[in-house]
mmCIF file of C-alpha atoms in Angstrom:
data_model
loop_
_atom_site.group_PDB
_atom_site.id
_atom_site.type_symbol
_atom_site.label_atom_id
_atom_site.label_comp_id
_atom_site.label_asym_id
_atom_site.label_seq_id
_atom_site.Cartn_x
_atom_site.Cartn_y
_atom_site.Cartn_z
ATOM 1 C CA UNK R 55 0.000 0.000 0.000
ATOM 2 C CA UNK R 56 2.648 2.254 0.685
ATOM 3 C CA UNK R 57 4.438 1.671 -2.971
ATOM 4 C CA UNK R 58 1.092 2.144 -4.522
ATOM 5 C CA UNK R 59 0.759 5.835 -2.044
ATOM 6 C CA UNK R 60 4.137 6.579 -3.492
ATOM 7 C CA UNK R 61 3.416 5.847 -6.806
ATOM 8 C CA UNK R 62 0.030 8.353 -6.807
ATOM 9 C CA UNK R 63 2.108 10.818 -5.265
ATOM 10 C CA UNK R 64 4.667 10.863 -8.140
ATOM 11 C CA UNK R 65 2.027 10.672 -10.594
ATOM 12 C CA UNK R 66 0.551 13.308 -9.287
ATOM 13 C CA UNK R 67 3.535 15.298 -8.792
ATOM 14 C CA UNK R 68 4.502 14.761 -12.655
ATOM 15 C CA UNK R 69 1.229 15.793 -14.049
ATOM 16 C CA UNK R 70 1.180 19.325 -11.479
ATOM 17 C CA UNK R 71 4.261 20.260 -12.625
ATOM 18 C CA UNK R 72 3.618 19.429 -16.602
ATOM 19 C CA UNK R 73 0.691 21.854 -15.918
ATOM 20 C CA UNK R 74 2.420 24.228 -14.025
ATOM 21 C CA UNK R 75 5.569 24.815 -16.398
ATOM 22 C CA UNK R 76 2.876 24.667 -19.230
ATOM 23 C CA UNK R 77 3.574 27.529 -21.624
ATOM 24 C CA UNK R 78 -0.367 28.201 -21.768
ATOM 25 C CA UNK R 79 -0.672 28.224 -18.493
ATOM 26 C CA UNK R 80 2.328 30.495 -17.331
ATOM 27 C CA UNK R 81 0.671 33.171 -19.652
ATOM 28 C CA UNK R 82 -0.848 34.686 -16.591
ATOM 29 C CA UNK R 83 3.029 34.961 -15.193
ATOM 30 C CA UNK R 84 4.999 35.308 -18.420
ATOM 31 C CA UNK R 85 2.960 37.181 -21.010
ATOM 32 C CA UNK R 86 0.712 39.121 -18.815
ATOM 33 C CA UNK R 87 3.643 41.415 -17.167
ATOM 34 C CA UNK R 88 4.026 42.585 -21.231
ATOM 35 C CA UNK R 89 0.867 43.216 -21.931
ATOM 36 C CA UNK R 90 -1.088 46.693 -20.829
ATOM 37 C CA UNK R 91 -3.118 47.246 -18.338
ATOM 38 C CA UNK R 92 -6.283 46.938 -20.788
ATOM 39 C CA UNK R 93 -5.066 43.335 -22.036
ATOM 40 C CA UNK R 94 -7.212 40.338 -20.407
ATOM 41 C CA UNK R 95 -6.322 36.336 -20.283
ATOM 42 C CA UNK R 96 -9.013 33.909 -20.414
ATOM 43 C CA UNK R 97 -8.683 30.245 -19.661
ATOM 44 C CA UNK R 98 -11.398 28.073 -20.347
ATOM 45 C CA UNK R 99 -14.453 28.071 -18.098
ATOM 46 C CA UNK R 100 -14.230 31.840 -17.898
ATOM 47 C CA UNK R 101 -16.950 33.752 -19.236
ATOM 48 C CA UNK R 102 -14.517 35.819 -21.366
ATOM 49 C CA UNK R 103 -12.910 32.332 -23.123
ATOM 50 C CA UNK R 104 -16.877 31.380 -23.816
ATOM 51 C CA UNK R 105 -17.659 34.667 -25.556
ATOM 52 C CA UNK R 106 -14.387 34.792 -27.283
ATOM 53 C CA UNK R 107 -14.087 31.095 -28.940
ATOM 54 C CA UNK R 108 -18.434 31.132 -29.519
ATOM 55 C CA UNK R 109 -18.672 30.745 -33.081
ATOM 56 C CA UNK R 110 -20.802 31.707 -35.824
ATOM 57 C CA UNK R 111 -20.867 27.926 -37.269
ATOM 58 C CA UNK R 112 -20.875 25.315 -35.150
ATOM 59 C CA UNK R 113 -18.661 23.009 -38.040
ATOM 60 C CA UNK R 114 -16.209 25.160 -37.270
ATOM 61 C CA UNK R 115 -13.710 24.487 -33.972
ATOM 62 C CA UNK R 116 -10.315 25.898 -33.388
ATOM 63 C CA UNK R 117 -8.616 24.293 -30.586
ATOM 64 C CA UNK R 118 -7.816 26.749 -28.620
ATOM 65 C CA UNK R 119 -6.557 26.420 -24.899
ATOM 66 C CA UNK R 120 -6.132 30.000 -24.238
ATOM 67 C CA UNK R 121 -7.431 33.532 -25.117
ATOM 68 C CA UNK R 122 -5.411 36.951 -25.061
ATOM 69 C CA UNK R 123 -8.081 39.894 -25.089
ATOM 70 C CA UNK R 124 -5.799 42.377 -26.770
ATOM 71 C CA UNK R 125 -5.839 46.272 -26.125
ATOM 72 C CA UNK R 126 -3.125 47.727 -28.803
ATOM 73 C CA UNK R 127 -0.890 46.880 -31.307
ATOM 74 C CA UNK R 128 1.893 46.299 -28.730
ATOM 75 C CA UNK R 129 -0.650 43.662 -27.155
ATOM 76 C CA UNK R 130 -0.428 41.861 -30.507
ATOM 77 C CA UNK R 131 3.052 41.613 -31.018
ATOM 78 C CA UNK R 132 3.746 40.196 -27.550
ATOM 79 C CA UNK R 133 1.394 37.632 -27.839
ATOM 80 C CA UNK R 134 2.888 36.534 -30.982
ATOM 81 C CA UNK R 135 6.453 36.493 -29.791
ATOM 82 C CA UNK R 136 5.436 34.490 -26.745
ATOM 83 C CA UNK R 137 3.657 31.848 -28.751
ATOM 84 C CA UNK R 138 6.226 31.762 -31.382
ATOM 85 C CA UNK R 139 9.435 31.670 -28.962
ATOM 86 C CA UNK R 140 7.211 28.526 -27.465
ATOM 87 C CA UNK R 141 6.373 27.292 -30.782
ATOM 88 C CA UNK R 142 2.210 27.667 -30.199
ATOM 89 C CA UNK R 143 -0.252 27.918 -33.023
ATOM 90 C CA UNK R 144 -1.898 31.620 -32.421
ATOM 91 C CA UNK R 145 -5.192 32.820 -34.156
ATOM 92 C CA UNK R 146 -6.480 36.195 -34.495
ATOM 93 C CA UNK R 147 -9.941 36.177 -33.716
ATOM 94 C CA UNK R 148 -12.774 39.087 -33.906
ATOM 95 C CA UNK R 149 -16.506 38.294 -35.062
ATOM 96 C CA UNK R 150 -16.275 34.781 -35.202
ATOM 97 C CA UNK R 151 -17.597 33.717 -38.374
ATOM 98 C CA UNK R 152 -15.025 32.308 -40.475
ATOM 99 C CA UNK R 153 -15.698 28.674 -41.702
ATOM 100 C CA UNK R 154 -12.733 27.772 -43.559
ATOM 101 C CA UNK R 155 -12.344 24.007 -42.473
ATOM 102 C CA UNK R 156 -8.201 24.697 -41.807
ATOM 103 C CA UNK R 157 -9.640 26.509 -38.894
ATOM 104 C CA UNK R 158 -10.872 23.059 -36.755
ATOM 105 C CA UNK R 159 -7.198 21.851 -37.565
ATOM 106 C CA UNK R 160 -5.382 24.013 -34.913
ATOM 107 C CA UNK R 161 -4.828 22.202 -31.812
ATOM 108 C CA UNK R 162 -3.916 23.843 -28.147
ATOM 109 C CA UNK R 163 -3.399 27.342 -29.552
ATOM 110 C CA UNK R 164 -3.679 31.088 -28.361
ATOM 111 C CA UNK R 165 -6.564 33.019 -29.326
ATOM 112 C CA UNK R 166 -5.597 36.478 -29.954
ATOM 113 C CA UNK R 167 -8.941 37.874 -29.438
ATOM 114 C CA UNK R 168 -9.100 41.468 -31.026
ATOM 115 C CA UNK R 169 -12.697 43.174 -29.977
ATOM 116 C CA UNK R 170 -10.530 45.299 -27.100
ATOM 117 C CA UNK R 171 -9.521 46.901 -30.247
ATOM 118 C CA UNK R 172 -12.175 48.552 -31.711
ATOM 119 C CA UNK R 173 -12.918 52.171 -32.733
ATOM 120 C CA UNK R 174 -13.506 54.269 -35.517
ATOM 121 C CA UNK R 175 -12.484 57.844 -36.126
ATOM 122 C CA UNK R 176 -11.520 59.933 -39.037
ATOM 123 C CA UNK R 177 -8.175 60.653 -39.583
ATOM 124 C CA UNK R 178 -6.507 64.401 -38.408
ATOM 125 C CA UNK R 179 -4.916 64.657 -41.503
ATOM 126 C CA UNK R 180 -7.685 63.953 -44.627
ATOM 127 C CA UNK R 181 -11.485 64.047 -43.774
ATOM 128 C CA UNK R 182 -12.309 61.301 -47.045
ATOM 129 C CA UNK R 183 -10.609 58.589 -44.413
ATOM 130 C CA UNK R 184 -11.579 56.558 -41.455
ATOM 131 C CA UNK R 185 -9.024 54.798 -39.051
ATOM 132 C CA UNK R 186 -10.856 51.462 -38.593
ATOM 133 C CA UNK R 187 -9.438 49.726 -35.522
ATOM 134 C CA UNK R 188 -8.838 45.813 -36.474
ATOM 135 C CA UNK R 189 -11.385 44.659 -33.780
ATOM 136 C CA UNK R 190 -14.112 46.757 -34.644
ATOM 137 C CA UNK R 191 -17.454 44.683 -36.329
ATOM 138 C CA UNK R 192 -19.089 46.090 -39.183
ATOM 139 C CA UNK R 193 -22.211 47.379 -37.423
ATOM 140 C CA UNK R 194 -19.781 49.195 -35.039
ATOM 141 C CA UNK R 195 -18.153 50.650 -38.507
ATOM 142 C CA UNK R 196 -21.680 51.548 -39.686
ATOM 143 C CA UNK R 197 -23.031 53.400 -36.374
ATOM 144 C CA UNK R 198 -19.431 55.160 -36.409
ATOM 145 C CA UNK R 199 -19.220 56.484 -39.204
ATOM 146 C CA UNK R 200 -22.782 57.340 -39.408
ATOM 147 C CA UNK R 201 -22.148 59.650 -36.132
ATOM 148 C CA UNK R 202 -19.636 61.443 -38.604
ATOM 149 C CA UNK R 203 -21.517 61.317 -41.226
ATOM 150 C CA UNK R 204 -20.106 59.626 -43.601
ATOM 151 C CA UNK R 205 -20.630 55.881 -45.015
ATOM 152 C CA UNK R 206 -18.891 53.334 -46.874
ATOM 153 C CA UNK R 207 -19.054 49.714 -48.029
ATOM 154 C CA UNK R 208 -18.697 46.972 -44.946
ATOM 155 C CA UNK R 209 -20.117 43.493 -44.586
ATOM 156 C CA UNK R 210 -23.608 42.490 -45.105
ATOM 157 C CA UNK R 211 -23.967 41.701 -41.597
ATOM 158 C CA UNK R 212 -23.863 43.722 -38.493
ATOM 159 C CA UNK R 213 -22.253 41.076 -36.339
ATOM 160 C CA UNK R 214 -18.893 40.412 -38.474
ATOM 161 C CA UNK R 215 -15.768 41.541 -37.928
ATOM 162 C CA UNK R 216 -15.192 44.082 -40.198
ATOM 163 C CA UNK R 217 -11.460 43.965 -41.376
ATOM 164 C CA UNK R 218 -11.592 40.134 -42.456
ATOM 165 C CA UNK R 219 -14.481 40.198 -45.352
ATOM 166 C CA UNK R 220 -12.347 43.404 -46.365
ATOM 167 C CA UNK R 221 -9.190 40.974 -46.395
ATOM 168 C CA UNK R 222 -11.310 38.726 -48.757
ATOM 169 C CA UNK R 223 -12.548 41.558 -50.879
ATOM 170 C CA UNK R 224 -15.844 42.351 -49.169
ATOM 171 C CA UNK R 225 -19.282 41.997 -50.166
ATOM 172 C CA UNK R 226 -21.432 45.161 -48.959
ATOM 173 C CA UNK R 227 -25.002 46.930 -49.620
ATOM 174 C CA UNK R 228 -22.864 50.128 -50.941
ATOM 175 C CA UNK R 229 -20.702 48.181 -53.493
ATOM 176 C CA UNK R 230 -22.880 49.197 -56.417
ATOM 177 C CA UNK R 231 -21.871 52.924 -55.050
ATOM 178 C CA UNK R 232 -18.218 52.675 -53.571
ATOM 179 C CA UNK R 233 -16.958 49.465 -55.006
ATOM 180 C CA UNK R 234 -15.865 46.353 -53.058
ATOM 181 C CA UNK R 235 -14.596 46.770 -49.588
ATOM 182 C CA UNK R 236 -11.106 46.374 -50.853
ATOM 183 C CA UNK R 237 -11.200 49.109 -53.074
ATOM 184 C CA UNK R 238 -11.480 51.716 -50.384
ATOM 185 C CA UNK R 239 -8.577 50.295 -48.086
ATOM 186 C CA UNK R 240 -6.078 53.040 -48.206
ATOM 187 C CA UNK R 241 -3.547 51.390 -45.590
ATOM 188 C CA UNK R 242 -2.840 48.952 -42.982
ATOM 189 C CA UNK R 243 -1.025 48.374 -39.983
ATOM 190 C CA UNK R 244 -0.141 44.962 -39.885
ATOM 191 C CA UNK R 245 1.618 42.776 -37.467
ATOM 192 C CA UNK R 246 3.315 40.251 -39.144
ATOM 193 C CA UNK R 247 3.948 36.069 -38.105
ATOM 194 C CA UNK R 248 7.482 36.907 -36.251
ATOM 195 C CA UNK R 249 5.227 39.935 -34.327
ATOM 196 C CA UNK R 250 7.052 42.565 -36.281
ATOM 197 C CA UNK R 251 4.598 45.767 -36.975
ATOM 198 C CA UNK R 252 4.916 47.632 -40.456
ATOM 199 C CA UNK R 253 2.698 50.183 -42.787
ATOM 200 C CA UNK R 254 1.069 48.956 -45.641
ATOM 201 C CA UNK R 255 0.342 51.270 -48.519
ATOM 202 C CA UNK R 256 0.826 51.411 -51.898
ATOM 203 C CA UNK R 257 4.653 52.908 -51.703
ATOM 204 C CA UNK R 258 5.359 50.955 -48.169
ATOM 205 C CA UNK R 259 5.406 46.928 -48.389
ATOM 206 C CA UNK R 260 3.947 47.682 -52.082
ATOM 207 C CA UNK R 261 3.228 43.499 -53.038
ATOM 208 C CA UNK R 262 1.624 42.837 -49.593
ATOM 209 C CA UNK R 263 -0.440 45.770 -49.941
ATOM 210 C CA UNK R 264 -1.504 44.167 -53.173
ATOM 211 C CA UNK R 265 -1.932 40.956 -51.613
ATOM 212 C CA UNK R 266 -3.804 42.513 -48.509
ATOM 213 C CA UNK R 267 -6.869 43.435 -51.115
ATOM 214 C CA UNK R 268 -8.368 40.099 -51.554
ATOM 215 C CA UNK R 269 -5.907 37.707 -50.473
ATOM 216 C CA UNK R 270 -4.833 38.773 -46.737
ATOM 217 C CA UNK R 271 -6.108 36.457 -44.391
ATOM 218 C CA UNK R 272 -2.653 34.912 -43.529
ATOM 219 C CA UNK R 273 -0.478 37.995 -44.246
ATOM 220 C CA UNK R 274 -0.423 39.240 -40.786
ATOM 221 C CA UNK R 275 -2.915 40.544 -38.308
ATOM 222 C CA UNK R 276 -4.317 43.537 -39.219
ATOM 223 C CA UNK R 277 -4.342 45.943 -36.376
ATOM 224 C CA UNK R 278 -5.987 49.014 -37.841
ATOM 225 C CA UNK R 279 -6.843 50.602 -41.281
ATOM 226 C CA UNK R 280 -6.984 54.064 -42.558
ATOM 227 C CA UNK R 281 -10.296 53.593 -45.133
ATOM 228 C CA UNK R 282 -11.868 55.611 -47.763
ATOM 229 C CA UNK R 283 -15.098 57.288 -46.578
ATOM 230 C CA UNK R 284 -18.072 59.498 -48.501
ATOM 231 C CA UNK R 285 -20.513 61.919 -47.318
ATOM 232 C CA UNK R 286 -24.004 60.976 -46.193
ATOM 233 C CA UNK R 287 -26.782 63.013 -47.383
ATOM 234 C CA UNK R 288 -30.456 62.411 -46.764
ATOM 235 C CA UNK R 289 -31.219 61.564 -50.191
ATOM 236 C CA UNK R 290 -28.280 58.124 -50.343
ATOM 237 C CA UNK R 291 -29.613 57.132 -46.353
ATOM 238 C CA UNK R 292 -32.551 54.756 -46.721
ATOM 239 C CA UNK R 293 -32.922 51.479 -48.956
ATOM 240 C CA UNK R 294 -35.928 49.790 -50.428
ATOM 241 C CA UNK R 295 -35.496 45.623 -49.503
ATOM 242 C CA UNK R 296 -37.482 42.863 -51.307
ATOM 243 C CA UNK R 297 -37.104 39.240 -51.147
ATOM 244 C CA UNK R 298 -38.185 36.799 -53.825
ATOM 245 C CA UNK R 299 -38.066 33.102 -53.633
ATOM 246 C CA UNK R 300 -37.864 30.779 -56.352
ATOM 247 C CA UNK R 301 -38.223 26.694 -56.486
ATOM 248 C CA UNK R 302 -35.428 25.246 -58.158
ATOM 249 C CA UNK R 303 -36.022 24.996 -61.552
ATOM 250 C CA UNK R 304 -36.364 28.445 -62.024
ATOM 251 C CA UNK R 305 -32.473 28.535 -61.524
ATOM 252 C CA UNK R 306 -30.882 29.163 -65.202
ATOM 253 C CA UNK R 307 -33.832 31.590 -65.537
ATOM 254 C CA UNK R 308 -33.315 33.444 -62.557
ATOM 255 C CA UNK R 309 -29.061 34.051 -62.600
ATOM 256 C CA UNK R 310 -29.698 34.698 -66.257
ATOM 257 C CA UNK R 311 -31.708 37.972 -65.080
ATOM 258 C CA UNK R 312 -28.847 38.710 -62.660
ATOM 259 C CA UNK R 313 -26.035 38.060 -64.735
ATOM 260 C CA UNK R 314 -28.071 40.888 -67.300
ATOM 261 C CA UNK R 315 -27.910 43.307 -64.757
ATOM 262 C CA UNK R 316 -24.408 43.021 -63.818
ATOM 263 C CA UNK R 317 -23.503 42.855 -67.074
ATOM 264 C CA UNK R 318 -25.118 46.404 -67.915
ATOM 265 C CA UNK R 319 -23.353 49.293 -69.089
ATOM 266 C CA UNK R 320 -25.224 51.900 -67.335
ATOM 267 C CA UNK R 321 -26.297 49.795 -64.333
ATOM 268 C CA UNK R 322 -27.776 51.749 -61.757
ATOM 269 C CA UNK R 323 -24.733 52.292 -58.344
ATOM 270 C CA UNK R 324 -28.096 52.245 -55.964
ATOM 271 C CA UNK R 325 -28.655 48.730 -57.237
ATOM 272 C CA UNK R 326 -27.244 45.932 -55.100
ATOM 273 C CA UNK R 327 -28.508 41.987 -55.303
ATOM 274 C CA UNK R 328 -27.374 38.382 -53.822
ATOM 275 C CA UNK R 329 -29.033 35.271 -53.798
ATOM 276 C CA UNK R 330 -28.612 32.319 -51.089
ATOM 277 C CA UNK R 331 -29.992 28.904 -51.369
ATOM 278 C CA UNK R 332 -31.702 27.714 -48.585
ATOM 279 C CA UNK R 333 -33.658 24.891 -46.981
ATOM 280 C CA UNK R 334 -37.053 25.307 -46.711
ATOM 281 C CA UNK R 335 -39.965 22.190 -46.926
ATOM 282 C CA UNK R 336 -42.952 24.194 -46.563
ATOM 283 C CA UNK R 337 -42.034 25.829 -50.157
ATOM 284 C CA UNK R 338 -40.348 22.613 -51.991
ATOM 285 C CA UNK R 339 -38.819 19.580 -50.532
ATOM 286 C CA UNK R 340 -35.506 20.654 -52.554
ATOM 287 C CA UNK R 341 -33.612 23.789 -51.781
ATOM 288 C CA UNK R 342 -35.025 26.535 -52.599
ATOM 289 C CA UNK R 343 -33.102 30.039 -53.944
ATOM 290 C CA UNK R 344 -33.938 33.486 -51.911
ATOM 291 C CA UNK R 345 -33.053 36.610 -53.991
ATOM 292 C CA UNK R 346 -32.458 40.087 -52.384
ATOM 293 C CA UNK R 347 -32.457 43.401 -54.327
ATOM 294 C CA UNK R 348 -31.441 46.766 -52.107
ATOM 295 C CA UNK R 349 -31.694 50.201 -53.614
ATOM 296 C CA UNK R 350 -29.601 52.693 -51.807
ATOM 297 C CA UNK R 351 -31.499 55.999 -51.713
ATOM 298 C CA UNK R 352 -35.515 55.040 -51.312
#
């Protein structure tokens, strides 16, 4: 009995101290001191790790053991450098909708959690631009800007993170107006995989600002952006919405209207459409296609 005490006791001992001098874990004692003030760490459990690693779509999983609430850029970099120098995946996180399947591959990473670094302003030096904080969601961007009075394109939903559907090129209700959402990105601030932090413009870092509109995902982590803004007037505020749903063999007919009116030459900028296919057996036991028109300015 006293060999099998013994034996529990060194068990134990081994598995407190792999826990202990667990890189993860000594966040709290290593990382935190470089952090400011603002900066939180969430372990699972914690309110703040549940809100920060919910996701959009449930297929979608990162394994993530712990989450760094950022505050600034310097925030960013630190966390990087400390996962790096104890070679941990790290993943920048903000609305939570991304569904890329790579995403459920990561195993006992760092979430770099970005919504304690949010704002919009416009910048001191040219009124056309915004600086877009990397945390900030599109509906924050919206409400902003609309305070200042100005608008521009941003995701279709309120609840994304606005800076990664710009990465991708960005779908938004102004498009038809202002172009995709990568059109209007002026510059970035970007903190790159060894936690370096550089400008991104067209004369600074010239190819990844190129690869930034469309492609930047996996460039870096974008901490802020300066952004091309337009007046608001009363007359460009509202939209008119409709919704039309069509069974599925009205398919070919129904893209060959849209394809018509993106193919225009003089196709009206307060136009705007998408379609989505969705699931729906009280219309048709197959899926079914939803179509949305907006008109900016009804």
């Amino acid at each position: 009995m006293a060999i099998l005490n013994l034996l529990r006791a060194t068990i134990l001992a081994i598995l407190t101290s792999s826990i202990v001098a667990s890189p993860v874990r000594s966040l709290t004692d290593d990382l935190k001191p470089l952090l400011s003030s603002a900066a939180k760490i969430y372990y699972p459990g914690s309110v703040g790790f549940t809100n920060a690693t919910t996701r959009w779509s449930a297929d979608t999983k990162p394994g993530l053991d712990v989450i760094v609430k950022v505050a600034s850029e310097k925030d960013v970099q630190a966390t990087i450098q400390y996962a790096n120098s104890h070679s941990i995946p790290f993943l920048a996180i903000n609305g939570g909708h991304g569904t890329s399947s790579y995403l459920s591959t990561i195993t006992s990473g760092i979430g770099i959690y970005m919504r304690g670094l949010a704002g919009v302003s416009l910048s001191p030096t040219n009124a056309s631009q915004a600086v877009i904080l990397g945390g900030t969601l599109s509906g924050e961007v919206i409400a902003g800007l609309g305070k200042l009075k100005k608008q521009s394109v941003t995701g279709g939903c309120d609840c994304t993170g606005f800076t990664s559907p710009m990465l991708g090129g960005g779908h938004g209700w102004l498009q038809g107006r202002y172009g995709l959402m990568t059109d209007n990105l002026v510059s970035s601030r970007v903190v790159l995989a060894n936690g370096t932090a550089i400008s991104v413009d067209e004369t600074q870092h010239s190819d990844l600002y190129w690869g930034l509109r469309g492609a930047g995902h996996n460039f870096g982590i974008v901490t802020s952006v300066h952004y091309q803004v337009y007046d608001s007037t009363p007359d460009i505020d509202g939209f008119a919405t409709a919704t039309f749903t069509f069974t599925q063999d009205k398919l070919e007919a129904v893209f060959a209207i849209a394809n018509q009116w993106l193919a225009a030459k003089n196709r009206p900028v307060e136009l705007t459409h998408y379609a989505i296919f969705a699931s729906n057996p009280a219309v048709d036991s197959k899926p079914i296609i939803q179509f949305l028109v907006y008109w900016q300015g009804a």
